[in-house]
Amino acid sequence: MREIMVRAMYCEMLGYDASFTYIHAIKLAQQGGVLEKRVGYLAVSLFLNEGHELLLLLVNTVLKDLQSTNLIEVCMALTVVAQVFPKDMIPAVLPLVEDKLSHPKEIIRRKAVLALYKFYLIAPNQVQHIHAKFCKALSDKDPGVMASSLHIYLQLIRSPDSYKDLTGSFVTILKQVLGGKLPVDFNYHSVPAPWLQIQLLRILSLLGKEDQSTSELMYEVLDESLRRAEMNHNITYAILYECVKAVYTIHPKAELLEKAARCIGNFVLSPKINLKYLGLKALTYVVQHDAKLALQHQMTIIECLDHSDFTIKRETLELLFRITNAQNVTVIVEKMLDFLRSCNDEHTIIHLIGKVAELAEKYPFNKPEFMNTLLPMKYNSWFIQTMNDVFSIGGDLLQQDDPNNFLRLLAEGSESKEEDDQLRLYAVESYLTVLKGHTSHLPQCFLQVMSWVLGEYAHLQESVDRREVIRLLTQLLDQRSVSSETRVWILSALTKIPEGQTDLILDLAESLSSSQDTVLRQQAQELRHLSQDSQLREFKPVAVVCVFSSQVDSSLSFLDGFVSEALAAGAAPYKPPHQRQEELCEDRALNLEPYSFSLPVSLSSCSITDRQSPTLLSVSSGLSGNSAELSQKAGSSTLILEGVKRVWGKDGYLPQKEATAPPVDEPSAAVQPASQQEAAERIEPRPEPSTQNQDKQQLASSLFVGLGVGSSVSLLGKSEAPPPRFRKKPRPHESSSSSGTSKRSSDSSSRSSRNTTDSFLYGSFPEEEPATSISTFDHTPKSTTANGLSQNKDTKEDRHANTSQILGGDMVIVRPSTIQDKHPPSVSSDLTALLPADLKDLPHSDVISLTSDPSLSLSSCRLFRDEALLLVIFISNCTETVIKDVAVQLTLKHKHQQMTLKNFFLLQVFEFMRLILMNSILSVTHRPLVVTTEEYGKLWLSLSHDVKQNLKLLTDAGDPLRTTLNALKDALQLHVVDIIGSEGIVACRLLSGAPCLLHCRVNGAALAMWLRSPHPALPDFILYHCQRALAHH
Amino acid sequence: MQFMLLFSRQGKLRLQKWYVPLSDKEKKKITRELVQTVLARKPKMCSFLEWRDLKIVYKRYASLYFCCAIEDQDNELITLEIIHRYVELLDKYFGSVCELDIIFNFEKAYFILDEFLLGGEAQETSKKNVLKAIEQADLLQEVSTQSVTSEHLCKCIATPQ
């Protein structure tokens, strides 16, 4: 039986059908002795695949063998389990396999681990509970078992977050392997356990991806691997390659990158063709991070391009595709097309043709002209020609997207109508030429594209008789090779051509009316009616302008009217899911009191408008984006309008704008008690500390919140999150108001000053300014005598209260500093003079008065430091008395913490710093980037994420472009690099160094802005602020 | 690894191991296409091949082609070394292996492969351990049956399909 089975296997391999032996193979595994079993299992694993129904018959045998005392039998059972096993039956054997993880024999443990790996691959949720056991396998004393467990981890770590803590272990293992701690027989060509090394390197690169702290752990060991892998053998190159990839995947370290780049040189320059291939592959990977690396190997790349080996050529093209820019696109596309013409592999064609189309479509339009090496006319012809090639080569293998994208490009066009028409015209001309030639070999999809374009744009071409166009199209219809789908396309094109030759059309419609295809018949009927009825034809739009350009209004602003009506009728405002979530999470900090106020009130629509809470506002704005203003206008009451204006309108990004804004805000702010969502600041009376120095009794303070961004990385790392948040809820939280009533200190004997401060710094940056409210208590008039300065009306004490720094994520270091001496009184307008010496020289915004009342006034100002934004809050005493204690509560969004101005501020949990980090750092902390035009050009090409939009142009002064750019420059701290004719280039950068380049061009009354940055969210962000800045100019 | 194929210069399949479930028809199609493509390549060309969405790594040893299919993100060079290691194992086991050894003992070749690769991943990279495992199992195997098998297979091969 056994021999027969072996023969059956052989027959099956030779291609004969041996399915009748399948059942016997199972029987053999079931009934035979050890020898038969071995062959039986082998036959089963070769014959059957996972889904085969006969496998169910095997389950019992496997179960029995797993429990066997014979090692060999267990081994065989595990082997077959790891190869073919029905998914549904995993639970049956799982406990047994799990047991085997602690088997004394390492071979059993190893196979058990691999069986579990297989289970994980086919049914990940069934092995979830044994992750701890994988951990044990990882620390197994046998290297074989440990190596097998790495397979599992490599899969698991594809979602790396929960495995970061294992980084240390992996690094240690790799170190041990490198140090030759493994038994000698794991060596391969005297390299210690290369498979293990590669596995580990891949795991490490997954772990270190976009994670600086984890990456730091592995720098050393990566360096060592790079160093050790110097022997000239394939296996060391394999490790090197993996190392280079890891180095470029994890958080970059300059030194390592340099070494890795040198290694790539070894690959590329190697005479061995395999290594060359791998070098190209590595380069392809690496140029995504640093395009310049390709420059060093120019010559090799060129050589490879003409290489006789297809594989090498293709890989080179892949590399070229990655380094394509506006200047070299024509050459690269040409090379790719050359390759495609000589290529006959379907998959390769599909793959590459898509890329060609992508390149061609990416570069023709929107190209800053000073970078354009081609004249527009030439460019058009190139583009159309390329696309013609794409369609004729790719033919019907093309994915549906490619023709669609092309047509959309034609239909939507770019900024200027002229250019578009030229392009369309060229397309029409070239298609007419193509159609006049031999058409039977053209792919269907090309014909479809052509007929669409001719239908839409044939009228642009004056010189060609419509009759001619119709004749060409009808000619197509007569061809047998044309599919019925294409016929439909052609017919609809004919429908679009105005004033068609009625006789021709009628003939055509007649002949097609009897077609078997119903769609075709329908079209033909329509066509006939249309051509017969001249009246009907009048109605027909002469040219269907743009079928594709239906734009999606993502802000749903057309619903605003409806929303405001619903709100007025007492409906609950819509809250986006994330906000609801936050509200749920937000606990005691939420002051519920105001709700009881606003709830009854909200029954009458009038009072809603009065008490329109910022929450409500922000909610509706979250819904409708920038159109909130509109929505409020649609609301009935003028009060709303005012409120809206105050809240939304004046929130210029410009500091000076803000300076003007708050006074306007004040009255409305005062009547907005309903907005307590952010937990209004609470003033807490502080018992006068006996130890307090009398000299320091007069109280005013300035608070420096230094937000040192610990590392640029953390910013970059986090920045994925903020932009959406930023977009979705532009300003949900900066409102704060303190209900002074409840906070009034009733017990204070002399005078209790109440301060209701409502600082509404709407909008400028989401929550850069913590809203503050202050009230003072326990003025002790006696102490004024102790203070020589008591007669001064405006005594101030500048306290360099503390500098808190945020390092990395949420870590806050609070550094209370000593209280500075009193400053001489000064005019309140010149508060900046009070700044400590080390901050005086920094650029700062205007001082903004946040609030004031008879006793206290509060103002703030922002300082821009290179690495941080400082927020200074001045608290000044307006009375003659001495204030001893001021409790300041800084509230930001929902988080709040207290600061007490005593000897120093006690900054407690700085939860809100996280928020500041996320939003305001990003928002305020870009700095001008000073570059030259040449540098700019280079940088521009290397950046990937781009955003384009048209902005308003300021037209009040002489040169609109210059005026606009200057306005932007003032508002956003940009650097205007150069202005050339109607185009200007501007640059700025984040604190972390990520640059953002802006290219502006005057286009009619609009400013076409094109932003690029390595950082995906930055362009959106800058654009947003540009819009704002211009809107408020 | 997705699958491994061994075929001769004449295009005859000598060993096949599939680690992904595929129907027989697909297997045959893939084999046919691949054998053609690989045989058409010149010796100076590189050992890698992009084929559909897979990477093919192949190497020729005497008259036999060893051919592995891997995914895009896998390391080609190390796959090449896996092939080499497998050849080393066969060599050690059979003592200077040749194509006929694999034809006549192809189940042995499978057993070795199963000890070396399991479920498409390298199971045991230590040469000693793999051979030890095989020898243990072989202890139970009778020697006499081998010759019978071989004779029959000889006939099979003599009359190609």
Short mmCIF file of N, CA, C and O in Angstrom, two decimals, chain A residues 223 226-227 229-230 237 240-241 243-245 247-248 253-270 279 282-283 286 290 293-294 296-297:
data_model
loop_
_atom_site.label_atom_id
_atom_site.label_comp_id
_atom_site.label_asym_id
_atom_site.label_seq_id
_atom_site.Cartn_x
_atom_site.Cartn_y
_atom_site.Cartn_z
N ASP A 223 23.65 49.22 14.13
CA ASP A 223 24.99 49.65 13.76
C ASP A 223 25.92 48.44 13.74
O ASP A 223 26.70 48.25 12.81
N LEU A 226 25.31 46.21 10.78
CA LEU A 226 25.88 46.80 9.57
C LEU A 226 27.38 46.56 9.53
O LEU A 226 27.94 46.27 8.49
N ARG A 227 27.97 46.68 10.70
CA ARG A 227 29.43 46.57 10.77
C ARG A 227 29.86 45.12 10.53
O ARG A 227 30.83 44.84 9.84
N ALA A 229 28.34 42.68 9.03
CA ALA A 229 28.02 42.05 7.76
C ALA A 229 28.94 42.56 6.67
O ALA A 229 28.54 43.29 5.80
N GLU A 230 30.19 42.20 6.75
CA GLU A 230 31.12 42.76 5.78
C GLU A 230 31.70 41.71 4.87
O GLU A 230 32.34 42.00 3.88
N TYR A 237 24.94 39.81 2.40
CA TYR A 237 24.21 40.85 1.67
C TYR A 237 22.72 40.81 2.01
O TYR A 237 22.07 41.85 2.09
N LEU A 240 22.49 42.56 5.17
CA LEU A 240 22.72 43.98 4.95
C LEU A 240 21.48 44.66 4.38
O LEU A 240 21.06 45.72 4.82
N TYR A 241 20.92 43.99 3.39
CA TYR A 241 19.74 44.56 2.75
C TYR A 241 18.63 44.79 3.76
O TYR A 241 17.99 45.85 3.80
N CYS A 243 19.00 45.13 6.88
CA CYS A 243 19.45 46.16 7.80
C CYS A 243 19.16 47.55 7.24
O CYS A 243 18.66 48.43 7.93
N VAL A 244 19.53 47.72 5.98
CA VAL A 244 19.34 49.02 5.34
C VAL A 244 17.86 49.38 5.36
O VAL A 244 17.46 50.49 5.69
N LYS A 245 17.06 48.39 5.07
CA LYS A 245 15.62 48.65 5.06
C LYS A 245 15.16 49.06 6.45
O LYS A 245 14.36 49.99 6.61
N VAL A 247 16.95 50.41 8.81
CA VAL A 247 17.46 51.74 9.16
C VAL A 247 16.58 52.83 8.55
O VAL A 247 16.30 53.85 9.17
N TYR A 248 16.12 52.57 7.34
CA TYR A 248 15.31 53.60 6.69
C TYR A 248 13.85 53.56 7.12
O TYR A 248 13.11 54.48 6.84
N LYS A 253 18.28 58.15 12.01
CA LYS A 253 19.43 58.66 12.74
C LYS A 253 20.51 58.90 11.70
O LYS A 253 20.88 57.98 10.95
N ALA A 254 21.00 60.12 11.67
CA ALA A 254 21.84 60.54 10.54
C ALA A 254 23.01 59.60 10.31
O ALA A 254 23.29 59.19 9.19
N GLU A 255 23.66 59.23 11.41
CA GLU A 255 24.88 58.44 11.29
C GLU A 255 24.59 57.10 10.61
O GLU A 255 25.30 56.67 9.70
N LEU A 256 23.51 56.47 11.08
CA LEU A 256 23.15 55.17 10.53
C LEU A 256 22.74 55.29 9.07
O LEU A 256 23.10 54.46 8.24
N LEU A 257 21.99 56.35 8.78
CA LEU A 257 21.53 56.53 7.42
C LEU A 257 22.71 56.62 6.48
O LEU A 257 22.71 56.05 5.39
N GLU A 258 23.73 57.32 6.93
CA GLU A 258 24.90 57.50 6.10
C GLU A 258 25.54 56.15 5.82
O GLU A 258 25.88 55.82 4.67
N LYS A 259 25.69 55.36 6.87
CA LYS A 259 26.29 54.04 6.70
C LYS A 259 25.46 53.19 5.76
O LYS A 259 25.98 52.49 4.90
N ALA A 260 24.17 53.25 5.98
CA ALA A 260 23.28 52.43 5.16
C ALA A 260 23.39 52.83 3.70
O ALA A 260 23.42 51.99 2.81
N ALA A 261 23.47 54.15 3.49
CA ALA A 261 23.55 54.64 2.12
C ALA A 261 24.82 54.10 1.46
O ALA A 261 24.82 53.74 0.29
N ARG A 262 25.88 54.04 2.25
CA ARG A 262 27.13 53.51 1.71
C ARG A 262 26.96 52.03 1.33
O ARG A 262 27.47 51.56 0.33
N CYS A 263 26.24 51.31 2.18
CA CYS A 263 25.99 49.89 1.90
C CYS A 263 25.26 49.72 0.57
O CYS A 263 25.58 48.82 -0.21
N ILE A 264 24.30 50.60 0.35
CA ILE A 264 23.55 50.49 -0.90
C ILE A 264 24.50 50.61 -2.07
O ILE A 264 24.37 49.91 -3.07
N GLY A 265 25.50 51.49 -1.91
CA GLY A 265 26.50 51.63 -2.95
C GLY A 265 27.15 50.29 -3.27
O GLY A 265 27.30 49.93 -4.44
N ASN A 266 27.50 49.54 -2.21
CA ASN A 266 28.09 48.21 -2.43
C ASN A 266 27.20 47.33 -3.29
O ASN A 266 27.66 46.62 -4.16
N PHE A 267 25.92 47.40 -2.99
CA PHE A 267 24.98 46.56 -3.74
C PHE A 267 24.97 46.95 -5.21
O PHE A 267 25.17 46.13 -6.09
N VAL A 268 24.73 48.24 -5.39
CA VAL A 268 24.47 48.70 -6.75
C VAL A 268 25.69 48.50 -7.63
O VAL A 268 25.58 48.16 -8.80
N LEU A 269 26.87 48.72 -7.04
CA LEU A 269 28.08 48.65 -7.85
C LEU A 269 28.59 47.23 -8.01
O LEU A 269 29.54 46.98 -8.74
N SER A 270 27.96 46.30 -7.32
CA SER A 270 28.44 44.92 -7.39
C SER A 270 28.30 44.37 -8.80
O SER A 270 27.32 44.64 -9.50
N GLY A 279 20.15 45.93 -4.94
CA GLY A 279 20.55 47.31 -4.73
C GLY A 279 19.53 48.27 -5.30
O GLY A 279 19.15 49.25 -4.67
N ALA A 282 16.61 48.29 -3.04
CA ALA A 282 16.88 49.09 -1.85
C ALA A 282 16.80 50.57 -2.18
O ALA A 282 16.22 51.36 -1.43
N LEU A 283 17.37 50.94 -3.32
CA LEU A 283 17.32 52.35 -3.72
C LEU A 283 15.88 52.82 -3.89
O LEU A 283 15.52 53.91 -3.46
N VAL A 286 14.65 53.52 -0.66
CA VAL A 286 15.30 54.61 0.04
C VAL A 286 14.99 55.98 -0.55
O VAL A 286 14.84 56.95 0.17
N ASP A 290 14.83 59.94 0.67
CA ASP A 290 15.87 60.89 0.32
C ASP A 290 16.19 60.73 -1.16
O ASP A 290 16.95 59.85 -1.55
N LEU A 293 19.83 60.36 -2.97
CA LEU A 293 20.68 59.18 -3.01
C LEU A 293 20.78 58.59 -4.41
O LEU A 293 21.79 57.99 -4.76
N ALA A 294 19.73 58.78 -5.16
CA ALA A 294 19.75 58.20 -6.50
C ALA A 294 20.80 58.87 -7.37
O ALA A 294 21.33 58.26 -8.29
N GLN A 296 23.82 59.67 -6.78
CA GLN A 296 25.15 59.07 -6.75
C GLN A 296 25.26 57.91 -7.72
O GLN A 296 26.34 57.57 -8.16
N HIS A 297 24.14 57.28 -7.98
CA HIS A 297 24.23 56.05 -8.76
C HIS A 297 23.67 56.23 -10.16
O HIS A 297 23.32 55.25 -10.81
#
